[in-house]
Coordinates of C-alpha atoms and ligand atoms in Angstrom, one line a residue:
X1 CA -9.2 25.4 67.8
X2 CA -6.6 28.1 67.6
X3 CA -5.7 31.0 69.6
X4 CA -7.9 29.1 72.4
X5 CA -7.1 28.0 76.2
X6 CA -9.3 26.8 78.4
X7 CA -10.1 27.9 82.4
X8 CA -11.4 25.0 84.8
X9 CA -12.8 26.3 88.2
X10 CA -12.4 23.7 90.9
X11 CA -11.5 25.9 93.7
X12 CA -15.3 25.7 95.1
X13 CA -15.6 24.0 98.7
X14 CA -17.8 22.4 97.4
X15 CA -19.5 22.5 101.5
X16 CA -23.3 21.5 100.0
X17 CA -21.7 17.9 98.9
X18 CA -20.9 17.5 102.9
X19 CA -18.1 15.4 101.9
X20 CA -14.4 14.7 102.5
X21 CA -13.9 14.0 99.1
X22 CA -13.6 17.5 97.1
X23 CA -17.0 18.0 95.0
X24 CA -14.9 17.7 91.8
X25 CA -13.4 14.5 92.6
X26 CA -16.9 12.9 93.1
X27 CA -17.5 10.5 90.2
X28 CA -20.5 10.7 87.6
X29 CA -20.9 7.2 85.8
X30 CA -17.4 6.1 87.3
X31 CA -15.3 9.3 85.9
X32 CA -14.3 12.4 88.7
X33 CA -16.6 15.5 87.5
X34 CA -13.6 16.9 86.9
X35 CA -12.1 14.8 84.2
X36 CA -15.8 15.6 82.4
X37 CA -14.5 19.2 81.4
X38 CA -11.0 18.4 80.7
X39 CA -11.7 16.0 78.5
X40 CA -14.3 18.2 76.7
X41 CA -11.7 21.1 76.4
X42 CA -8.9 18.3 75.0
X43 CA -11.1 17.1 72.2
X44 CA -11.8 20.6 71.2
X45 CA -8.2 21.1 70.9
X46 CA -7.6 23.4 73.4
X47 CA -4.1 22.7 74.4
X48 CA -3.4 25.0 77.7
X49 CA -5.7 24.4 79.9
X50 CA -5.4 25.5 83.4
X51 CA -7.2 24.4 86.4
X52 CA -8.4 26.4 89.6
X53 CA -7.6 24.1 92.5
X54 CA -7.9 25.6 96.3
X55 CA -5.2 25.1 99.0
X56 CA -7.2 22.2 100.3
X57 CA -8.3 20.2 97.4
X58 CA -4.8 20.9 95.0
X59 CA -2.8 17.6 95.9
X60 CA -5.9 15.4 95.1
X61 CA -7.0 17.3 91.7
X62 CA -2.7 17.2 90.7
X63 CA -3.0 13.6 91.8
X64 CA -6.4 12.8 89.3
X65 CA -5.0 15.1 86.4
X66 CA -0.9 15.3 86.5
X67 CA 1.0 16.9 84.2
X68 CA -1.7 16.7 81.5
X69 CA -3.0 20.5 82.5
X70 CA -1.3 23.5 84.4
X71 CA -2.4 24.3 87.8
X72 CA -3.4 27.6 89.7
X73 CA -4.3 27.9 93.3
X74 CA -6.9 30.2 94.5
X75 CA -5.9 30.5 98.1
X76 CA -9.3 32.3 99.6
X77 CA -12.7 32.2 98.9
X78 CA -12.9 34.9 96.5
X79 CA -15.9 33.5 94.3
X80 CA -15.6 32.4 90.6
X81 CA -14.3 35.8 89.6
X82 CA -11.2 35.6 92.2
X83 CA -10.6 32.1 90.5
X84 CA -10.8 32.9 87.1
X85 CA -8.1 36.2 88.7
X86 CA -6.0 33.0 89.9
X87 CA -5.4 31.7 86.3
X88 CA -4.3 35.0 84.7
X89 CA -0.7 34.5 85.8
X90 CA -0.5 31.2 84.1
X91 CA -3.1 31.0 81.1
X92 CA -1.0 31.6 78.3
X93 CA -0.7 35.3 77.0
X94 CA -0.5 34.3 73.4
X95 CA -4.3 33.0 73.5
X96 CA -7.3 35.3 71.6
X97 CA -10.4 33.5 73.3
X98 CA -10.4 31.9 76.8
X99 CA -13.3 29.3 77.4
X100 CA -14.3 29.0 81.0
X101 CA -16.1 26.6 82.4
X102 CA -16.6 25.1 85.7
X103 CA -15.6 21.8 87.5
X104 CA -19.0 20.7 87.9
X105 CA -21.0 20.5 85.0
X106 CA -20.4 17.4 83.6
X107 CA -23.3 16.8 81.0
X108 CA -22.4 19.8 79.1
X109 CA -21.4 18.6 75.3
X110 CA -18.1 19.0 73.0
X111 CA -20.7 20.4 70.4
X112 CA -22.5 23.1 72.5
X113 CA -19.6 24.3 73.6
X114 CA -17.9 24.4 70.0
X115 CA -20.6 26.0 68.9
X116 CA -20.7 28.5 71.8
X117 CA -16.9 29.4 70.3
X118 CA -17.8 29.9 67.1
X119 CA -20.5 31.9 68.0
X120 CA -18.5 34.1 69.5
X121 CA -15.7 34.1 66.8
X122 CA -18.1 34.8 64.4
X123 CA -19.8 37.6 66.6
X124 CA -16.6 39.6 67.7
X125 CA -18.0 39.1 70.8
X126 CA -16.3 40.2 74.4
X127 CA -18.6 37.3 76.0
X128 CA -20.5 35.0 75.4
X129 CA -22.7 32.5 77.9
X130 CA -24.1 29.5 77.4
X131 CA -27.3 29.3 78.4
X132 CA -30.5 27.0 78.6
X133 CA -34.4 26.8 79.0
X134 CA -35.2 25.3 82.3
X135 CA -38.2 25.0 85.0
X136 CA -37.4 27.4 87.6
X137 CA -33.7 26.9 87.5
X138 CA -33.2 26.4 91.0
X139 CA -29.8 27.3 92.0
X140 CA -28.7 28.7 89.2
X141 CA -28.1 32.0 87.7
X142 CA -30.4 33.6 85.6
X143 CA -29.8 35.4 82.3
X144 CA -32.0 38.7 82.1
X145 CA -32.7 40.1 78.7
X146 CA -33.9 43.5 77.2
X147 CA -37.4 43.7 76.6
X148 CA -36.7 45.5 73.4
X149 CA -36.5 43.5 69.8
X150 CA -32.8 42.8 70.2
X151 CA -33.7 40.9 73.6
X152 CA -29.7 41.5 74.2
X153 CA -28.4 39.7 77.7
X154 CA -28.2 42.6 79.9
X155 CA -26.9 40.9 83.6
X156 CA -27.1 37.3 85.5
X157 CA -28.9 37.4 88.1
X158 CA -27.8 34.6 90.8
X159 CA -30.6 32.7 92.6
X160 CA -30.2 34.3 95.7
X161 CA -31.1 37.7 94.6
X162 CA -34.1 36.3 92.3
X163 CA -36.0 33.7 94.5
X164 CA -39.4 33.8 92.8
X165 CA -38.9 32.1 89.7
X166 CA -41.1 28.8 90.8
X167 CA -43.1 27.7 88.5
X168 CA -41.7 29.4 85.3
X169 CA -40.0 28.8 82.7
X170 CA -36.1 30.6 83.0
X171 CA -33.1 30.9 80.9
X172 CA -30.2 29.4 83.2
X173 CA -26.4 30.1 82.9
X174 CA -24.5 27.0 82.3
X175 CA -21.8 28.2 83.7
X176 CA -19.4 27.6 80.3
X177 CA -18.1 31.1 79.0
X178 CA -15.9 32.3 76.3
X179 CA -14.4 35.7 76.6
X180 CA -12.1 37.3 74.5
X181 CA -8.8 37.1 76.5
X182 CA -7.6 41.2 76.7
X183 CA -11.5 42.2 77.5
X184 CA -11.4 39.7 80.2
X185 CA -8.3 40.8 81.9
X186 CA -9.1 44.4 81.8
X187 CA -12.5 43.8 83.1
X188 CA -12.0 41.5 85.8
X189 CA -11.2 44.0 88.1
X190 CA -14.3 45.8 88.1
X191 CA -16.4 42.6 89.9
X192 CA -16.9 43.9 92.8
X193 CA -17.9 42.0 96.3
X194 CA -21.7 42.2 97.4
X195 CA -22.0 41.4 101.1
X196 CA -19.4 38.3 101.1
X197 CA -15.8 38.0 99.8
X198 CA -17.6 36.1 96.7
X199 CA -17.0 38.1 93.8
X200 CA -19.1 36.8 90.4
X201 CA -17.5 36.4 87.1
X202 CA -21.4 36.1 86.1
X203 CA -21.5 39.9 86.7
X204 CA -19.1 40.4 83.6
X205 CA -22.8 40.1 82.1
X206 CA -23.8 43.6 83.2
X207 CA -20.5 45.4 83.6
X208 CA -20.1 44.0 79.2
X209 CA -23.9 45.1 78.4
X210 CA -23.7 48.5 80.6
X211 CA -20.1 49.2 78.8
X212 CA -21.8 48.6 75.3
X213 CA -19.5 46.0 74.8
X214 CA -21.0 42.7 73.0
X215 CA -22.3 40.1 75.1
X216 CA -25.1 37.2 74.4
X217 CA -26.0 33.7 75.6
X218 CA -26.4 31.3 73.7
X219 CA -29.0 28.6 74.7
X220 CA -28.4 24.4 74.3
X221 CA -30.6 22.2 72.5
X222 CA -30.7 19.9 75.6
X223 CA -31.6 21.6 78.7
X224 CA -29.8 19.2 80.8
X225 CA -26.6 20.1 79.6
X226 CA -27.1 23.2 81.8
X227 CA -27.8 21.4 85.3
X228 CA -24.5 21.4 87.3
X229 CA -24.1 19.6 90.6
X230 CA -23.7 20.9 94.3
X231 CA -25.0 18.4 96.3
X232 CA -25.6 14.8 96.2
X233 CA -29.3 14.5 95.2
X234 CA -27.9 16.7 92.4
X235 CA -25.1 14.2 91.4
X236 CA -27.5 11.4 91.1
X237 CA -29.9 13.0 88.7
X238 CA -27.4 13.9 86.5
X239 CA -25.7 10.7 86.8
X240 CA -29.1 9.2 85.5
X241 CA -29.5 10.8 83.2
X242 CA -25.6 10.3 81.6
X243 CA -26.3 7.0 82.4
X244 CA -29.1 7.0 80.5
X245 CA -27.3 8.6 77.6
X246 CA -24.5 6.3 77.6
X247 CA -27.3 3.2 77.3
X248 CA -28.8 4.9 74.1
X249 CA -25.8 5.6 72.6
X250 CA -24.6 1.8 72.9
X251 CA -28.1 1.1 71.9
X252 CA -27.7 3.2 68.5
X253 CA -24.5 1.4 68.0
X254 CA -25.9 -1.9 67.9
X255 CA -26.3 -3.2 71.6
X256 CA -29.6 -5.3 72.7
X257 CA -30.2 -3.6 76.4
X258 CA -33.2 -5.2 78.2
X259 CA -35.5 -3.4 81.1
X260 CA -32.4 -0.3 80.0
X261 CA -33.1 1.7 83.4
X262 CA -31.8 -1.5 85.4
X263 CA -28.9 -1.5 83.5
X264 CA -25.5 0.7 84.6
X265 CA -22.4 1.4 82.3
X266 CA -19.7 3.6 83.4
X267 CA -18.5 6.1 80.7
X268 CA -16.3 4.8 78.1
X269 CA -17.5 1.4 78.6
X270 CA -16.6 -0.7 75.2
X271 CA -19.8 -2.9 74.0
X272 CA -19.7 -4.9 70.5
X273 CA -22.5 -5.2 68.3
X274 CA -24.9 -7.8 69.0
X275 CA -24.1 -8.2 72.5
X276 CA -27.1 -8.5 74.5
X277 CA -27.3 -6.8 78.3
X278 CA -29.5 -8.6 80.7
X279 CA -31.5 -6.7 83.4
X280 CA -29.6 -5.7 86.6
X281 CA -26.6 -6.0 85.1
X282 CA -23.4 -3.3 86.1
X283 CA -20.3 -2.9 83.5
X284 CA -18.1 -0.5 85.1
X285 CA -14.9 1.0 84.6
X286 CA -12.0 0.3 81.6
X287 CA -13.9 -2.7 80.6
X288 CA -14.5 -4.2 77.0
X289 CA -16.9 -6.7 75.8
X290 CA -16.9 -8.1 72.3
X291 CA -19.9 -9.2 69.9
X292 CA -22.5 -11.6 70.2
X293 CA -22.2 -11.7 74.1
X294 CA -25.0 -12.5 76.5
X295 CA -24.0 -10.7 79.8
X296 CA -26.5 -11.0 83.1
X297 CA -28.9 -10.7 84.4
X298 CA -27.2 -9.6 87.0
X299 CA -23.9 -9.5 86.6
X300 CA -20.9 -7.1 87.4
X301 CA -18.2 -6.6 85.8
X302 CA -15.0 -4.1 86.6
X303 CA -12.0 -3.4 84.4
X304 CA -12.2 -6.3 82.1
X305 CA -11.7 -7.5 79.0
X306 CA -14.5 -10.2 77.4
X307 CA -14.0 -11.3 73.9
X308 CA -16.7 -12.4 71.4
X309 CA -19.7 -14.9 72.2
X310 CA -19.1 -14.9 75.4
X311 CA -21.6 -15.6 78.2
X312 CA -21.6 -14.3 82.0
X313 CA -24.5 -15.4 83.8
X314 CA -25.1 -13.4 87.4
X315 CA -21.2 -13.4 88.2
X316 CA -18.8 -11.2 89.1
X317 CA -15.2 -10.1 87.1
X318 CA -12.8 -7.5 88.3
X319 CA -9.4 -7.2 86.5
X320 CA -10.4 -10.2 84.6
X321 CA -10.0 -11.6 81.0
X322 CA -11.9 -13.7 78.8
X323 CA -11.0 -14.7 75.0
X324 CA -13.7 -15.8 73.1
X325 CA -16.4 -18.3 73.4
X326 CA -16.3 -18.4 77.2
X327 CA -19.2 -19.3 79.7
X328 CA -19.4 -18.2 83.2
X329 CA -22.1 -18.3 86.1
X330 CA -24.3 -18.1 87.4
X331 CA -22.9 -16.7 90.4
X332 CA -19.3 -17.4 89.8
X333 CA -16.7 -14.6 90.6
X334 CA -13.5 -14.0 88.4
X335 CA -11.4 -11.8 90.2
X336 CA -7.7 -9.8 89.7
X337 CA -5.7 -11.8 87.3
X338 CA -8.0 -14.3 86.3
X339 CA -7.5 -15.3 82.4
X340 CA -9.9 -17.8 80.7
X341 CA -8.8 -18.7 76.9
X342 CA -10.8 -19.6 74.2
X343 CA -13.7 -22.2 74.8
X344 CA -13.4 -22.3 78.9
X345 CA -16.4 -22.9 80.7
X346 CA -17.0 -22.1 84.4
X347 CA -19.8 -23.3 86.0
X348 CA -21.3 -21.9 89.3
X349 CA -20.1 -20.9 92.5
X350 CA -16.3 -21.0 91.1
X351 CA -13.8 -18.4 92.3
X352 CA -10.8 -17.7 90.0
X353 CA -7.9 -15.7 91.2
X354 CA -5.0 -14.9 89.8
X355 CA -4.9 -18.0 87.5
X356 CA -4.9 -19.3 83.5
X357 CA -7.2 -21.7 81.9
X358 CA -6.2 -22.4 78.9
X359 CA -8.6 -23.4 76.2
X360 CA -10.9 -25.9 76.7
X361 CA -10.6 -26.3 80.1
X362 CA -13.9 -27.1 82.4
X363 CA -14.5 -26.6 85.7
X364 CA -18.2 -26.7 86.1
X365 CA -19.1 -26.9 90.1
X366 CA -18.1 -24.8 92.9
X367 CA -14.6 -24.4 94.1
X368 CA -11.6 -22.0 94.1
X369 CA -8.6 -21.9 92.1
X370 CA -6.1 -19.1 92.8
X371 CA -2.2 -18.8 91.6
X372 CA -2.7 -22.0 89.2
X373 CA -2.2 -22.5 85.5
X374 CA -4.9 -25.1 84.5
X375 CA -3.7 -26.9 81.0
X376 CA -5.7 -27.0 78.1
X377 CA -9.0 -29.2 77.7
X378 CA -8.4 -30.0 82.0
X379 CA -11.6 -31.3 83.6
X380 CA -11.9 -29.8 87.0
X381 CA -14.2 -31.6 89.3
X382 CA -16.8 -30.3 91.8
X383 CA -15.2 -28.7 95.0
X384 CA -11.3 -28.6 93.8
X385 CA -9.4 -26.2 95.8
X386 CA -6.1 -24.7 95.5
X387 CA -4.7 -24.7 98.9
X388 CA -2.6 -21.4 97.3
X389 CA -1.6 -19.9 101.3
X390 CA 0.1 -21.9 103.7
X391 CA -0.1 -18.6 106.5
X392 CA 3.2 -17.3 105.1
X393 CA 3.2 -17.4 101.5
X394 CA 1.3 -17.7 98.5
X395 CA 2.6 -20.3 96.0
X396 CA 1.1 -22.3 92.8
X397 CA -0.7 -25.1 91.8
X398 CA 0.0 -26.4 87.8
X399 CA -2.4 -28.9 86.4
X400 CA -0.9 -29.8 83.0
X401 CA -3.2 -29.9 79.8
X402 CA -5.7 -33.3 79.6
X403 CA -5.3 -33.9 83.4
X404 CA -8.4 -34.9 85.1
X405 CA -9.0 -33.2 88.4
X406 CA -11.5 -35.8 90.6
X407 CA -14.2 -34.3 92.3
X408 CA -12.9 -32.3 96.3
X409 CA -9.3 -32.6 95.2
X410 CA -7.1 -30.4 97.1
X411 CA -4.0 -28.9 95.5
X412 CA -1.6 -28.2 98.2
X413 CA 0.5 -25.8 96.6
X414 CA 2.9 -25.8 95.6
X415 CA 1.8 -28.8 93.6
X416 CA 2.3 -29.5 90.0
X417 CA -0.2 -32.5 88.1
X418 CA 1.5 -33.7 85.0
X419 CA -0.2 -34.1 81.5
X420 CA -3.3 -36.0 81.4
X421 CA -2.8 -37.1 85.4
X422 CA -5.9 -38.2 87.3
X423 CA -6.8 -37.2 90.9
X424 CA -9.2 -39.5 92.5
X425 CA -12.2 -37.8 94.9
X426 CA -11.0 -36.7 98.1
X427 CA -7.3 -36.3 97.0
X428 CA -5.3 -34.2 98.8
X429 CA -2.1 -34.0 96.9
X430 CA 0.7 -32.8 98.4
X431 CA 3.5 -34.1 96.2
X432 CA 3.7 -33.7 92.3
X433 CA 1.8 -36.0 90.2
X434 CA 3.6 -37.3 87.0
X435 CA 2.2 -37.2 83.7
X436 CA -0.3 -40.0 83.0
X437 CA -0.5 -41.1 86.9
X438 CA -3.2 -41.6 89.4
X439 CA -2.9 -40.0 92.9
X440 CA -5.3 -41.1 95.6
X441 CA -5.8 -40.8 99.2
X442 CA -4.9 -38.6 101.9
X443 CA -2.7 -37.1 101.4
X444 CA -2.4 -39.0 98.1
X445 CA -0.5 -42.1 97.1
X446 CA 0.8 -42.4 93.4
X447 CA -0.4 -45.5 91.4
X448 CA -0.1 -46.4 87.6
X449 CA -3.5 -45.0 86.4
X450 CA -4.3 -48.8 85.1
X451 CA -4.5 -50.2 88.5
X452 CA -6.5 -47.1 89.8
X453 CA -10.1 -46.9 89.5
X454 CA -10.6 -46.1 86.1
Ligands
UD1_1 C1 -22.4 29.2 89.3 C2 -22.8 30.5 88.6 C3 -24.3 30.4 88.2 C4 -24.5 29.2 87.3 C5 -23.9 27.9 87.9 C6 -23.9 26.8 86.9 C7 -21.5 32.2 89.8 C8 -21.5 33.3 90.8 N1 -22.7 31.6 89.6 O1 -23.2 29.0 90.5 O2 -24.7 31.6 87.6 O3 -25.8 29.1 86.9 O4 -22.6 28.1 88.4 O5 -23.6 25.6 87.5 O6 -20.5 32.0 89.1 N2 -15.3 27.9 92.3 C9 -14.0 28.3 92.4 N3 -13.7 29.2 93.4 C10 -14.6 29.8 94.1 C11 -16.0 29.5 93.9 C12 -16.3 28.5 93.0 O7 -13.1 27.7 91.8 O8 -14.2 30.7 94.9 C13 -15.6 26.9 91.3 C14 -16.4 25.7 91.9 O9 -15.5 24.7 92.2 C15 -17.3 25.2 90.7 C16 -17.5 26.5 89.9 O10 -16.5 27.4 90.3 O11 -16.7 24.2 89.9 C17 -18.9 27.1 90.2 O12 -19.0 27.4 91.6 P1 -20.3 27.0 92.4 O13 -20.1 27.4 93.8 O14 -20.7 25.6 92.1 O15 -21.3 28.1 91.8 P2 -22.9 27.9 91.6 O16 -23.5 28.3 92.8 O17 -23.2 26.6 91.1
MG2 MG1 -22.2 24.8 90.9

């Protein structure tokens, strides 16, 4: 959209979260409330965007966000009025409409607020507000109309001037504006502080209706959109009910979710078609699962990548990878850096860090494998472990491809079995094994693998 820029307020305290953390940094469905708005303002093509950040809360919000907005710092309490006062000396002079939303609304949508903009295009508006139909509204400012036909907005009235609203039905202001820029910054000045240094930007709404100048709200198909978050019973119903929205949308798409409500998927979550979720199950963060998966019940899985037909039964990834055709679990946990090619299967109680199977690789009982590269088509027998820290220093373990790991082999690293090798039970190897040899004892002996066991 042209002639557009975009105001974030996140100068708030935020003091009802009782948190260390500022209130927009708290994450909704595993993305900071803050992102929520930027985002929104970037796919709607709004290109300068600046963000209200407070003295106390400005090196974590420049930290989340970088150099991908501009920055203005509120540095009292002034209310969203004195922050949106902040911003004139950066947002840019050139734009004809300024949207303005806060930092802590996140379920408000790219197409309410694009139509609020048009709206207001269309309208030659001064201001316009969106609004939406909500029980009692609690917290929230409420948009008062005219009792004539024309029902035009005539002030916001914030919830602690207008208490008895319980039990009715109220229009709410979201708390997402658009003004026309010039009106804006010759108005501004005229929000004047009631009994605390808060000053309102919501009381534009009267000074615009009382001036004759055109003002309207514009109410949201969803009411939810409205609800913004100021405390933490707030953040988890909204984070429901995103979280719920995120399960239906993967559900449109093509995704079998079972017993949905026990099911959590962090925004921007990748599912293929034909992947079934299990109950209990948690997919958070970056991570990306093909087609034709099974994954859970109860599994969680962080940052990682899963390929096609896959199957993770109660386990744990983080920072893991799978290619395709992979079985995992139950109760198995792939952490950082584990990579399991095509065709691997991992049994339970297995811990994987930092290591490679390559395709066809087994390892179907409990152990743990860490810093190794595990050959193609390797059997890895019940209770193998990679003795990967000697106090000091990690270092490897390399089992080369057909190699046969016996059952409660330890790999003193660094150790390196050759091709098609076999460990007997027990082994602890301490010494490379050459290709096609038998190692045996403790720590192990090297024999010719025809006068060995098998
Ligand atoms: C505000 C609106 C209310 C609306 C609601 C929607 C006002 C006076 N009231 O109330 O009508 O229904 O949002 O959620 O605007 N902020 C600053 N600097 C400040 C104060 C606030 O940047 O000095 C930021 C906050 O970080 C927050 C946003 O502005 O992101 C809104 O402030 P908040 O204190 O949450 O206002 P509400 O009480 O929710
Ligand atoms: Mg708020």
């Amino acid at each position: 959209m042209d002639n557009l820029a975009g105001i974030i307020l996140a100068a708030g305290e935020g003091t009802r979260m009782k948190s260390r953390l500022p209130k927009v940094l708290h994450r909704l469905c595993g993305k900071e409330l803050l992102r929520y708005p930027v985002e929104l303002l970037g796919k709607l093509g709004v290109e300068s965007i600046v963000v209200v950040v407070s003295p106390s809360n400005q090196d974590a919000v420049k930290a989340l966000l970088g150099d991908s907005v501009q920055y203005a710092v509120q540095q009292a309490r002034t209310g969203t009025a004195g922050a949106v006062e902040a911003a004139s000396s950066v947002t840019v002079r050139g734009a004809r409409d300024i949207v303005v939303m806060g930092g802590d609304s996140p379920l408000v949508t790219e197409d309410s607020v694009r139509e609020l903009v048009e709206g207001h295009i269309e309208g030659g508006r001064q201001m316009s507000i969106l609004s939406g139909l909500v029980q009692d509204g609690h917290g929230l400012g409420r948009i008062s109309r005219d009792t004539g036909s024309q029902q035009g907005v005539n002030a916001i009235i914030e919830y602690t001037d207008d208490a008895a609203r319980a039990g009715q039905t109220v229009e709410v202001n979201s708390g997402v504006y658009c003004f026309q820029a010039d009106w804006l910054w010759a108005n501004l000045g005229q929000v004047a502080a009631g009994g605390s240094p808060e000053r309102y930007l919501t009381d534009l709404a009267g000074i615009a209706s009382r001036q004759g100048d055109l003002v309207a709200a514009q109410p949201v198909d969803d009411s939810v959109e409205v609800l913004g978050i100021n405390n933490r019973v707030e953040l988890a119903h909204l984070e429901d009910i995103q979280r719920r929205r995120i399960r239906e949308r993967l559900m449109l798409e093509g995704v079998t979710i079972t017993n949905p409500s026990s099911v959590m998927i962090d925004d921007g979550v990748v599912i293929g078609q034909d992947t079934v979720v299990l109950p209990n199950t948690m997919l958070l963060g970056r991570t990306v699962i093909g087609s034709g998966c099974e994954i859970g019940p109860g599994s969680v899985i962080r940052d990682s990548a899963i390929g096609n037909d896959c199957r993770v039964t109660s386990s744990a990834m983080e920072e893991a990878v799978m290619e395709s055709g992979v079985d995992v679990g139950p109760f198995s946990h792939l952490r950082p850096g584990a990579y399991l090619e095509s065709g691997v299967h991992i049994g339970n109680y297995v811990e994987v860090k930092e290591s490679r199977f390559a395709a066809g690789a087994v390892m179907g009982h409990f152990g743990y494998i860490g810093d190794a590269s595990i050959g193609s088509n390797v059997n890895v027998g019940a209770g193998t472990v990679t003795c990967n820290y000697d106090g000091r220093e990690k270092h490897r373990s390399v089992v080369e491809s057909g190699a046969f790991i016996g059952c409660d082999t330890l790999l003193v690293a660094p150790v390196t079995v050759g091709a098609a090798a076999v460990t007997g039970a027990g082994a602890v190897v301490t010494k490379d094994v050459p290709a096609a040899r038998l190692a045996v004892g403790v720590p192990a002996r090297i024999l010719d693998r025809r006068t060995g066991p098998n």
